[in-house]
Coordinates of C-alpha atoms and ligand atoms in Angstrom, one line a residue:
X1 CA -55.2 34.7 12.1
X2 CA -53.1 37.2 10.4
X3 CA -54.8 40.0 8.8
X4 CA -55.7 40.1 5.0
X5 CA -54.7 43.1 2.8
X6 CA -56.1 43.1 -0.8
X7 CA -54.5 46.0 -3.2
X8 CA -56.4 46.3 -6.5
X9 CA -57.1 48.8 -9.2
X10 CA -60.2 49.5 -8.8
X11 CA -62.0 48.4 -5.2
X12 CA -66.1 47.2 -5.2
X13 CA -67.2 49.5 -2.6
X14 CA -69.4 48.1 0.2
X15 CA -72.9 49.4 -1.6
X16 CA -71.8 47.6 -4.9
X17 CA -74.5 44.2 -4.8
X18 CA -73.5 41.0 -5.5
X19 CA -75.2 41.5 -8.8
X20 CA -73.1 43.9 -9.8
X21 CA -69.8 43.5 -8.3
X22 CA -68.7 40.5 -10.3
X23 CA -67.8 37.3 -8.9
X24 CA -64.4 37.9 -7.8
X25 CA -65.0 40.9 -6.1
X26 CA -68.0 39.5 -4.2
X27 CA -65.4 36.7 -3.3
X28 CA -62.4 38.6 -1.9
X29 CA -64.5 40.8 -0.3
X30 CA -65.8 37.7 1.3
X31 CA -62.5 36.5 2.2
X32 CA -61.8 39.9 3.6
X33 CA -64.7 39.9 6.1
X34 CA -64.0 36.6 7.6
X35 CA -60.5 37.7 8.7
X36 CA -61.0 41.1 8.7
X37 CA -59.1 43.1 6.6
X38 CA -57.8 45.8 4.5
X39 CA -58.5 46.8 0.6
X40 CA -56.8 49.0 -1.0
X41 CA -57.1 50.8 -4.5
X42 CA -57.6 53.5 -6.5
X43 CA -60.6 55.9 -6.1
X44 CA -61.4 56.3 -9.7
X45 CA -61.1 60.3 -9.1
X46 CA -58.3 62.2 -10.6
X47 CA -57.0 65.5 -9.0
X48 CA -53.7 67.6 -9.3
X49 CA -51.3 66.9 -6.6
X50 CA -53.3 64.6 -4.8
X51 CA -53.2 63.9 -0.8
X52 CA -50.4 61.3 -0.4
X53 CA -52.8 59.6 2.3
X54 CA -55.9 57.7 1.3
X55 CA -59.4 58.4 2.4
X56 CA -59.7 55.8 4.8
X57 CA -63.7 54.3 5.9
X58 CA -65.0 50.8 7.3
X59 CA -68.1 48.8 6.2
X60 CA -68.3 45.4 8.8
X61 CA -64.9 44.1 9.2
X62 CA -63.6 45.5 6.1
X63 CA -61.5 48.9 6.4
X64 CA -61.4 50.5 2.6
X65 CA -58.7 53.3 1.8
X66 CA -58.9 54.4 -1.7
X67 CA -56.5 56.5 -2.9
X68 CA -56.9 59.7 -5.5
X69 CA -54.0 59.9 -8.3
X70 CA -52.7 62.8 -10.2
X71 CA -54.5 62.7 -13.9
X72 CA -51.3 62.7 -16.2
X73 CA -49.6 60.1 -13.9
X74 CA -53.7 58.0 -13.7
X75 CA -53.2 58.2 -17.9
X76 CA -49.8 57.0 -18.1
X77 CA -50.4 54.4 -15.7
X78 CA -53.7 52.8 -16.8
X79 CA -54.0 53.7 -20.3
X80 CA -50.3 54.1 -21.2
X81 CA -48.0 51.2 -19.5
X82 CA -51.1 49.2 -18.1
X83 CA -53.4 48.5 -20.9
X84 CA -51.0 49.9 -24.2
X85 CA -48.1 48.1 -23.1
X86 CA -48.7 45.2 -20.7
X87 CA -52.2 44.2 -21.7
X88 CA -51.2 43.9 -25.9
X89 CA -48.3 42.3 -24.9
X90 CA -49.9 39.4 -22.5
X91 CA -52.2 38.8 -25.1
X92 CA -49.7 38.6 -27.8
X93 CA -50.7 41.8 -30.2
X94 CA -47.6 42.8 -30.5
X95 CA -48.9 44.8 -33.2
X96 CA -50.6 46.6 -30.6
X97 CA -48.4 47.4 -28.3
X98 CA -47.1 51.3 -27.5
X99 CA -44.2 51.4 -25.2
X100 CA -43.5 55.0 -24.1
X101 CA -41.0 56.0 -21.5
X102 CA -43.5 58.4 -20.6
X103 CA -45.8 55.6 -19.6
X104 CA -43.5 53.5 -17.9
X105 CA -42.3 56.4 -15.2
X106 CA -45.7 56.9 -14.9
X107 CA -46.5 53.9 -14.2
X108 CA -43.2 53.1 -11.6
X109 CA -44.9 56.5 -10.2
X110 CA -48.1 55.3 -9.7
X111 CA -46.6 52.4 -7.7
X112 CA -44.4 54.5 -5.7
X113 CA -47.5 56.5 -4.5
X114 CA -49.3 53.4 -3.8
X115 CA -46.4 51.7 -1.6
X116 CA -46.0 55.4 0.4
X117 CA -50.0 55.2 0.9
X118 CA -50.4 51.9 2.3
X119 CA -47.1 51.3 4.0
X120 CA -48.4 53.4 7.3
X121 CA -51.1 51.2 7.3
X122 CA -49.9 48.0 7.6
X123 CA -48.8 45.7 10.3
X124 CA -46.0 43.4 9.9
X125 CA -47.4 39.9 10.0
X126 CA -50.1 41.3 7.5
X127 CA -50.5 39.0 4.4
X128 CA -50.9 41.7 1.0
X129 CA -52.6 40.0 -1.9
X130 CA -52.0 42.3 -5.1
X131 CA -53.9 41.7 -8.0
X132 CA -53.2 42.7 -11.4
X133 CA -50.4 43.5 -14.3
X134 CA -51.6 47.1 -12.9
X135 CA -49.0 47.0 -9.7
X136 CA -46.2 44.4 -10.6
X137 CA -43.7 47.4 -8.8
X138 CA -45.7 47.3 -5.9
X139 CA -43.5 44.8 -3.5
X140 CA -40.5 46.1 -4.5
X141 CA -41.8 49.7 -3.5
X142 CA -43.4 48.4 -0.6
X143 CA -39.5 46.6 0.2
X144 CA -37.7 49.5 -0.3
X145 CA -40.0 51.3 2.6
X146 CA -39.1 48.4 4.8
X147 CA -42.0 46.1 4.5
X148 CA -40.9 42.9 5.4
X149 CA -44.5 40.7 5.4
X150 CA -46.0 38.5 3.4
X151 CA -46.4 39.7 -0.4
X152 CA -48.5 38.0 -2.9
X153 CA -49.4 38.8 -6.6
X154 CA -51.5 37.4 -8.5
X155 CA -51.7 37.5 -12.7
X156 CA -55.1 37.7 -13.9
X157 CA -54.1 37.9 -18.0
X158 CA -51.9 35.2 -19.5
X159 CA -48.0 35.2 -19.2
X160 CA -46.4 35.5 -22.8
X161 CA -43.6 33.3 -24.3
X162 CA -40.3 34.3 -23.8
X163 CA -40.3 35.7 -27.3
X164 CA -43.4 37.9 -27.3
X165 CA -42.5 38.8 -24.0
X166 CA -38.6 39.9 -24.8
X167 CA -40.5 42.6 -27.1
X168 CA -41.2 44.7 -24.1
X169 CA -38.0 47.1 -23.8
X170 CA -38.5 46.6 -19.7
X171 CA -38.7 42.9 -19.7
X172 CA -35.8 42.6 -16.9
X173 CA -37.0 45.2 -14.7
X174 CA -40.3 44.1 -14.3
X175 CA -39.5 40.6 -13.8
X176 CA -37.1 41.8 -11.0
X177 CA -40.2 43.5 -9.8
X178 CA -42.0 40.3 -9.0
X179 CA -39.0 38.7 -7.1
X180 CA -39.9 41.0 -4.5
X181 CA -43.0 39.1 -3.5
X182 CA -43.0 35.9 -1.8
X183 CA -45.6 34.1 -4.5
X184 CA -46.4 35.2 -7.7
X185 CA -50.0 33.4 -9.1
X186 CA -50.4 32.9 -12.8
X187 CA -53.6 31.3 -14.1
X188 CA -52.2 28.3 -16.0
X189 CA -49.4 25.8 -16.3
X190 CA -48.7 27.4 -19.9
X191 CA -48.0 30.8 -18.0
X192 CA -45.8 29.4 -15.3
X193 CA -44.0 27.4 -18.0
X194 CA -43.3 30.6 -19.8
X195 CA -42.3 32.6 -17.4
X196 CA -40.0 29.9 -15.7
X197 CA -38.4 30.1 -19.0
X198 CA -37.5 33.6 -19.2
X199 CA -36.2 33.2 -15.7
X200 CA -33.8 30.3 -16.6
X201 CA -32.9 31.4 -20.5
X202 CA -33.3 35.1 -20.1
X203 CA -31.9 36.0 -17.0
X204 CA -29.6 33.9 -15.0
X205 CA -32.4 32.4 -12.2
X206 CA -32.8 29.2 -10.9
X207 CA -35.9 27.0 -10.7
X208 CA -36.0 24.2 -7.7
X209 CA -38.5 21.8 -8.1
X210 CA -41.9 23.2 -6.7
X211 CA -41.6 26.2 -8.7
X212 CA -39.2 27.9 -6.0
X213 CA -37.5 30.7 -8.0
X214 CA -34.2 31.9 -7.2
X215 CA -32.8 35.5 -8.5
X216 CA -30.2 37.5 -7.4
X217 CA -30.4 37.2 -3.6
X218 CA -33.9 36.7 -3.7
X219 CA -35.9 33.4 -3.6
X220 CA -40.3 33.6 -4.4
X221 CA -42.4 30.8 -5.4
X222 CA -44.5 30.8 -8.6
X223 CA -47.9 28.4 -9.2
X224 CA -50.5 28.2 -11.6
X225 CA -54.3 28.9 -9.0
X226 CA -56.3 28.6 -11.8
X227 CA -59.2 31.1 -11.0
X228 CA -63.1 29.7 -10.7
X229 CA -66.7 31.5 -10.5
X230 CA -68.9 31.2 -7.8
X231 CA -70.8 28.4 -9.2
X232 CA -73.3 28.0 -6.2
X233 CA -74.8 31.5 -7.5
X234 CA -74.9 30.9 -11.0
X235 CA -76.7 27.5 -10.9
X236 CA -79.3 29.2 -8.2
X237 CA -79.2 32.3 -9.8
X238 CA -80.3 30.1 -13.4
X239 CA -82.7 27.7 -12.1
X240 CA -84.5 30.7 -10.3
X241 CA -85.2 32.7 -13.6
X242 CA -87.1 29.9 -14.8
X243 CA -90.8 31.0 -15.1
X244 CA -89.6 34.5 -14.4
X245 CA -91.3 37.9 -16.5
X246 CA -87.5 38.4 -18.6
X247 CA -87.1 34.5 -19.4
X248 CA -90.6 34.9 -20.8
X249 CA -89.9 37.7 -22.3
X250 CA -86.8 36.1 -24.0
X251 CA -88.5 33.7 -24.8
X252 CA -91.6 35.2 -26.8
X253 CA -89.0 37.3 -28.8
X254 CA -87.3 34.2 -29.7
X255 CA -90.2 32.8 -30.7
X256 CA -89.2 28.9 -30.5
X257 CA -86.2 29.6 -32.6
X258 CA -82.6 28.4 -31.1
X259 CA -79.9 30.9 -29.0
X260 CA -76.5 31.3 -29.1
X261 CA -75.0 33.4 -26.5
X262 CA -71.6 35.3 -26.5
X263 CA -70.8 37.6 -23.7
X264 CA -67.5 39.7 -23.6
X265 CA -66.1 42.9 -22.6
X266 CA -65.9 44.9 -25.8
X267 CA -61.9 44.0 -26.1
X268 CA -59.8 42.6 -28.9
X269 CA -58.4 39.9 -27.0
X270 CA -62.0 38.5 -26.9
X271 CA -62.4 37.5 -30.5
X272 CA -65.5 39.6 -31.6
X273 CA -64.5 39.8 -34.9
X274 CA -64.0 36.5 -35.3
X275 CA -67.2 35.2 -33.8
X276 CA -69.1 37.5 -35.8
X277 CA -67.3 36.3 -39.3
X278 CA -67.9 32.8 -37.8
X279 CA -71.5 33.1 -37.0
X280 CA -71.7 34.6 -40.7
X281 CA -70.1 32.1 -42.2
X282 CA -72.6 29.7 -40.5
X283 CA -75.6 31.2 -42.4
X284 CA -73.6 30.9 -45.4
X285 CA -72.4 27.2 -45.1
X286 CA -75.2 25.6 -43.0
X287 CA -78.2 27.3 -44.7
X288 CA -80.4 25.0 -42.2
X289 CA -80.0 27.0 -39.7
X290 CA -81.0 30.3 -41.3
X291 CA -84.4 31.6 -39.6
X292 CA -83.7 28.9 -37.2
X293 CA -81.0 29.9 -34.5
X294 CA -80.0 33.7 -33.3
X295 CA -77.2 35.0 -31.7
X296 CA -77.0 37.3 -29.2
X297 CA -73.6 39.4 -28.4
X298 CA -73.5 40.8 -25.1
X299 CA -70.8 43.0 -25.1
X300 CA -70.4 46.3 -22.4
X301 CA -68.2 48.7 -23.2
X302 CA -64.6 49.0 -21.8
X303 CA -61.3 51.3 -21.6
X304 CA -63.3 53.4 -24.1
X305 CA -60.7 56.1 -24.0
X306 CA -58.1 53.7 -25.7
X307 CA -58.7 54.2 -29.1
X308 CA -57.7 50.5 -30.2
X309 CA -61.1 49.9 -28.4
X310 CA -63.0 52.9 -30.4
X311 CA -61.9 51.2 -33.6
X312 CA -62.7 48.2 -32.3
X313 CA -66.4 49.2 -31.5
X314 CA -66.6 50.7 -35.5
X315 CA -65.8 47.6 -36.9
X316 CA -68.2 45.4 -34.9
X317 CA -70.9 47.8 -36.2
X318 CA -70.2 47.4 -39.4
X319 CA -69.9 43.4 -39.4
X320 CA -72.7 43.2 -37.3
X321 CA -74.7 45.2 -40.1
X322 CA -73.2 43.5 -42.4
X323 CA -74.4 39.9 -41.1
X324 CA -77.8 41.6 -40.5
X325 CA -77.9 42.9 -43.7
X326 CA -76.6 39.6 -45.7
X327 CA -79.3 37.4 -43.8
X328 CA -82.1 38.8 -42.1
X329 CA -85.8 37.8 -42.9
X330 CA -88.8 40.8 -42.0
X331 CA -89.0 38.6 -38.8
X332 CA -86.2 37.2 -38.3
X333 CA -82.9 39.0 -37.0
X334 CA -79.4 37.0 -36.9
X335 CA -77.7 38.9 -34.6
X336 CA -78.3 40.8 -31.8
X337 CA -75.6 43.3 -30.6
X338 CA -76.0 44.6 -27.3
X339 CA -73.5 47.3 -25.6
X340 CA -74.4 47.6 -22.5
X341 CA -74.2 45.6 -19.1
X342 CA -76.8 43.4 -17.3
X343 CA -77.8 42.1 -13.8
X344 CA -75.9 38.9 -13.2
X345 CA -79.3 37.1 -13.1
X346 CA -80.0 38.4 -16.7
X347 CA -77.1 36.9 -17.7
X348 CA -77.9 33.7 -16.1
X349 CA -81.1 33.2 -17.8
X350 CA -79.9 34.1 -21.4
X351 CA -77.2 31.4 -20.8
X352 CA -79.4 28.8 -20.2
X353 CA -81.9 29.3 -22.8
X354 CA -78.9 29.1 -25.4
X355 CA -77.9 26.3 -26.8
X356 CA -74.7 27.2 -27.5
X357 CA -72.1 29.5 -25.5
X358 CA -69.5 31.1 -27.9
X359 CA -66.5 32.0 -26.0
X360 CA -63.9 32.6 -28.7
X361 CA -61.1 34.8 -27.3
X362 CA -57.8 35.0 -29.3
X363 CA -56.2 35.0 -25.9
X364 CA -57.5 34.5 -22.2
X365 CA -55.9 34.2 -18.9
X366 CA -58.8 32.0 -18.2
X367 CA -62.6 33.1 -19.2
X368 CA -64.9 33.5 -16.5
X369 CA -68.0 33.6 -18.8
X370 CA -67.4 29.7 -20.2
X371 CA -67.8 28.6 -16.7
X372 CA -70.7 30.4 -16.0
X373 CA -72.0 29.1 -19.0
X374 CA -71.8 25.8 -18.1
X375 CA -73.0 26.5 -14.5
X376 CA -76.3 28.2 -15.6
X377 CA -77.2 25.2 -17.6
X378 CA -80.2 22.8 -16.8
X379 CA -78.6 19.1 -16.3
X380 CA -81.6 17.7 -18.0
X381 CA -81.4 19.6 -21.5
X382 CA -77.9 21.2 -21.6
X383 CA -76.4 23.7 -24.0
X384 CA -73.0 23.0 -25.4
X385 CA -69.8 25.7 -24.9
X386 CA -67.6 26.1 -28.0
X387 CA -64.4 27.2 -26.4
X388 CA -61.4 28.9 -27.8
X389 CA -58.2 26.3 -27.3
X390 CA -56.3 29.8 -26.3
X391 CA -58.5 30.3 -23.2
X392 CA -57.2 29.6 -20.2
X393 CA -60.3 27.2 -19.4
X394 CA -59.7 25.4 -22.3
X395 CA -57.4 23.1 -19.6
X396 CA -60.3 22.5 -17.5
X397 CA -63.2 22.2 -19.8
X398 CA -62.7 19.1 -21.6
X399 CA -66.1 19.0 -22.5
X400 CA -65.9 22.2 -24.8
X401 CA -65.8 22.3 -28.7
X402 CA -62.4 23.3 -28.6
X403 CA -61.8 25.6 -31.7
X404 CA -59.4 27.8 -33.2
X405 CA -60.5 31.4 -32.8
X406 CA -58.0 32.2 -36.0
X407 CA -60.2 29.6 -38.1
X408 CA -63.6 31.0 -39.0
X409 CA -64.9 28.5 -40.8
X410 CA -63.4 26.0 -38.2
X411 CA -65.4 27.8 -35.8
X412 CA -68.6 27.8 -37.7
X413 CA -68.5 24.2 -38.6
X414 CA -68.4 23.6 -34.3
X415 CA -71.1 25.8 -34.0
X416 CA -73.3 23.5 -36.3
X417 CA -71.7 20.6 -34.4
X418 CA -72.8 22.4 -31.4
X419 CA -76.5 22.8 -32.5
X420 CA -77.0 19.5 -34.1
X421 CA -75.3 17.6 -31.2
X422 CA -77.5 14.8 -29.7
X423 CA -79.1 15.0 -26.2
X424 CA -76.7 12.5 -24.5
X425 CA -73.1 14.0 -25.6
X426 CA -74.5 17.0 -25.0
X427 CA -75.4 15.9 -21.4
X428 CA -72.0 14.1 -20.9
X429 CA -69.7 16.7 -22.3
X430 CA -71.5 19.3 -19.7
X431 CA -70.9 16.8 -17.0
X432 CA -67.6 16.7 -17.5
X433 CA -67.1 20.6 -17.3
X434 CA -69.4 21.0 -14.7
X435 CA -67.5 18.6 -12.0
X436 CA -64.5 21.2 -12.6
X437 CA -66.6 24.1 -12.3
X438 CA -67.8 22.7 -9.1
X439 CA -64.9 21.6 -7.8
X440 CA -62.6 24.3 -8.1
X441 CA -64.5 27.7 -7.7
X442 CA -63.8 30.8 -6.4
X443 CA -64.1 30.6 -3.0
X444 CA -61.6 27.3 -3.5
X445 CA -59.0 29.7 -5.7
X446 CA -59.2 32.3 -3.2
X447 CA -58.6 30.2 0.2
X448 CA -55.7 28.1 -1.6
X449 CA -53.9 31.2 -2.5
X450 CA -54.6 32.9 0.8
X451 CA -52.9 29.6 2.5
X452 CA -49.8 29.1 0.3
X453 CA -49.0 32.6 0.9
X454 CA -49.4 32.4 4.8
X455 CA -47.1 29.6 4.3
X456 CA -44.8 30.0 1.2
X457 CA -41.7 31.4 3.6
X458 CA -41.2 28.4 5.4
X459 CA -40.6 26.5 1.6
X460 CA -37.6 29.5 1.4
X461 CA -35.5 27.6 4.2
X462 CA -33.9 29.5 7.4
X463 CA -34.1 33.2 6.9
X464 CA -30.8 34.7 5.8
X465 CA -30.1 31.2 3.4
X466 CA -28.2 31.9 0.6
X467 CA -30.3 31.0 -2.5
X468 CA -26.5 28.9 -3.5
X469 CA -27.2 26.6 -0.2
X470 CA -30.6 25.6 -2.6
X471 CA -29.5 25.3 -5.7
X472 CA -30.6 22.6 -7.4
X473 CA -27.9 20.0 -8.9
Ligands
GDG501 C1 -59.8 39.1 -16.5 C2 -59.0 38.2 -17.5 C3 -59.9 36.2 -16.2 C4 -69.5 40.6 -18.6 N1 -70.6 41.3 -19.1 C5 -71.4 41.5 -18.0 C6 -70.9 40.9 -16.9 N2 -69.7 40.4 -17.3 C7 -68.8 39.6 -16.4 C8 -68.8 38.2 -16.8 C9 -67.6 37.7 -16.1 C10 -66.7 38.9 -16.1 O1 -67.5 40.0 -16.4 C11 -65.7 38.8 -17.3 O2 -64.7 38.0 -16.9 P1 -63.7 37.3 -18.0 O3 -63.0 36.2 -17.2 O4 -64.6 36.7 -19.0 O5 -62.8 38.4 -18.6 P2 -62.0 39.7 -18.1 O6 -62.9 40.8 -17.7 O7 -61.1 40.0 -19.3 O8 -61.2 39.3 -16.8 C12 -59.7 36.9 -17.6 C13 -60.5 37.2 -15.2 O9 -59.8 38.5 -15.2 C14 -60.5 36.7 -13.8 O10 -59.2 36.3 -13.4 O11 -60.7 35.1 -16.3 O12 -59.0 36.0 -18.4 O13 -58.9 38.8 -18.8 O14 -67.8 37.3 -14.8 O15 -70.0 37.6 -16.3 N3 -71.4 40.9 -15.7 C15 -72.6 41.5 -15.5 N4 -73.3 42.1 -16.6 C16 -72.7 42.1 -17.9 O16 -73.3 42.6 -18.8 N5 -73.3 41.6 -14.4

């Protein structure tokens, strides 16, 4: 079996538990220690000219090199191109978006320093899994050095339309970036339609059927692997909180009253705003529910050094207050507004004691935490997830409230939908999205990607092929 390679940003090292690493982490590392393999990333240290060679270390089967970066290239890569050019623009803030040439050599130089780094390490029949809008250069740097293997990428945030995406002034290039790889993931059908599009209308390629992309001389696949949780964990992970000293302790501060239960990164793409006008305007419309139902905002700080996100932070202080303010009772407090992280198992237990699951992102490449929603629930007495329709699990979970994440009251009147709904649709809605959350989880995502890459060349025809032989009529 040919070796795995896994490139990412940042890399869960080998002490990080389960609990903490995050579901996808746990799972590639998974899929890493079957085969054996490589990961390679970023050591989250900065130093002036840094060692072109990574520091290099095994755990089990899995060999880790982490590499150290040069500060003013780490800035314009991660905070410049990465997350105040590409990240705004996959998630349609255009208003958002910074795009400095600064960034962008930064972040080509980032990539160069990555491809140097791992080419000694690699063996030809190697298959490389990138992840992230963090490397799309990679392959093509990695190409230029020789590497002739297997090269896959995969897109974690959503794929813009051809219009918001003609807004970045490197559109072309980058593109022409991911024909080097062999497959190029996206979440959903929506982001392979879009960027198919911008292939054909934009820039001259061809798309056989299958998704088989041809541009310039080069030929890669692209498929939607829409990504799942590990929904084994969750449900054990739920089931065994039950009884436990926190879900008593949630429980006695709750004091018999109903939960709702949001939990995002602290990032405008999620919707915060939003949810919080939205839960507001609930107490204001549905004056039932005052005293009766609280809402609790689990939301850990992120890219803090961004200052969209520092802005971000001051305004959900002040509407938080502000809802607080408007409606609480001496013992009752509407929202609770938490900024910090918490044990996986934590998590699982406030999701099942709520009701309702708010995941209201303005844009998603899929949502992990409405799966694990639904996962945590009991079968018996589930809660209902009200699900923004620009999520990328909106296309799985059919059972959701789907809602409008630009429509506050919209999205208050599903809440109340949500906490009046009767036993049985509550139980056959969660049915629904839990078959898909069992079906196609992240040990299924991770495997099927792993397999189309080992196999995506032989869908390229005879090596040396002109794409023209191909061409579709
Ligand atoms: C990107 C894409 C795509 C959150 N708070 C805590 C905690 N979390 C965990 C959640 C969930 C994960 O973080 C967040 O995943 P999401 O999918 O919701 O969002 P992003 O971080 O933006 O992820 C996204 C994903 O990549 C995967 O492809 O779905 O669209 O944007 O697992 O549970 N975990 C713990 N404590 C917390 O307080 N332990």
């Amino acid at each position: 079996m040919a070796r795995l390679v896994i490139v990412s940003n940042r890399v869960a090292s080998p002490k990080e538990r389960a609990a903490k690493a995050g579901g996808l982490a746990v799972a590639l590392r998974e899929a890493l220690s079957q085969r054996g393999g490589l990961w390679f990333g970023w050591s989250g240290e900065t130093e002036v000219n840094p060692p072109e060679a990574p520091k290099v270390f095994r755990s089990g089967r899995v060999t880790y090199a982490l590499l150290n970066l040069d500060p003013e290239d780490q800035r314009a890569h991660y905070a410049g191109y990465a997350n105040g050019t590409l990240w705004p623009l996959c998630h349609y803030r255009l208003g958002l978006l910074t795009f400095r040439r600064a960034d962008w050599e930064g972040y080509r130089r980032v990539n160069e320093h990555f491809a140097r780094a791992l080419l000694p390490l690699l063996k030809p029949d190697d298959i490389v899994w990138v992840h992230d809008y963090h490397f799309m250069p990679l392959a093509k740097e990695l190409r230029k050095l020789g590497f002739e293997g297997r090269i896959g990428y995969f897109h974690h945030i959503p794929w813009p339309t051809p219009e918001v995406y003609l807004s970045l002034p490197s559109h072309a290039a980058l593109v022409d970036d991911l024909s080097h790889y062999d497959l190029v993931g996206l979440q959903t059908e929506n982001d392979v339609r879009a960027l198919l599009t911008y292939i054909s209308s934009e820039i001259h390629g061809w798309i056989a059927p299958g998704g088989t992309v041809g541009l310039k001389d080069r030929r890669f696949r692209v498929a939607a692997y829409p990504i799942g949780i590990d929904a084994e964990a969750f449900v054990s992970d739920a089931k065994k909180s039950v009884g436990k000293d926190e879900e008593r302790r949630l429980n006695e501060s709750l004091a018999g009253r109903t939960l709702a239960v949001g939990v995002d990164r602290l990032d405008y793409s999620k919707g915060l705003p939003g949810k919080f006008a939205a839960f507001g305007e609930l107490l204001r419309s549905f004056p039932e529910h005052r005293s009766k139902v609280t809402m609790m905002q689990v939301a850990p700080l992120s890219r803090s050094e961004v200052s969209e996100y520092q802005a971000l932070r001051r305004e959900l202080e002040e509407l938080g207050g502000a809802i607080n303010g408007e409606f609480a009772e001496f013992d009752w407090v509407p929202l609770r507004y938490l900024n910090r992280p918490f044990q996986r198992a934590t998590l699982a237990a406030i999701y099942r004691r709520s009701r309702v699951g708010v995941v209201t992102p303005l844009r998603d490449g899929m949502n992990l935490v409405a799966k694990e929603y639904v996962a945590a629930q009991d079968p018996e007495d589930p809660g209902v997830l009200v699900l923004s329709r620009f999520a990328g699990a909106a296309d799985e979970l059919k059972g959701s409230l789907l809602v409008n994440p630009y429509d506050i009251e919209g999205m208050a009147a599903a809440m109340d939908r949500a906490l009046t709904m009767p036993l049985e649709e509550r139980q056959q809605r969660w049915r629904t999205n839990m078959d898909n959350v069992e079906t196609n989880t992240i040990h299924h995502w991770c495997q099927r990607f792993i397999d189309e890459l080992t196999n995506v060349t032989d869908q390229f025809g005879p090596a040396g092929d002109t794409w023209g032989n191909a061409r579709p009529q």
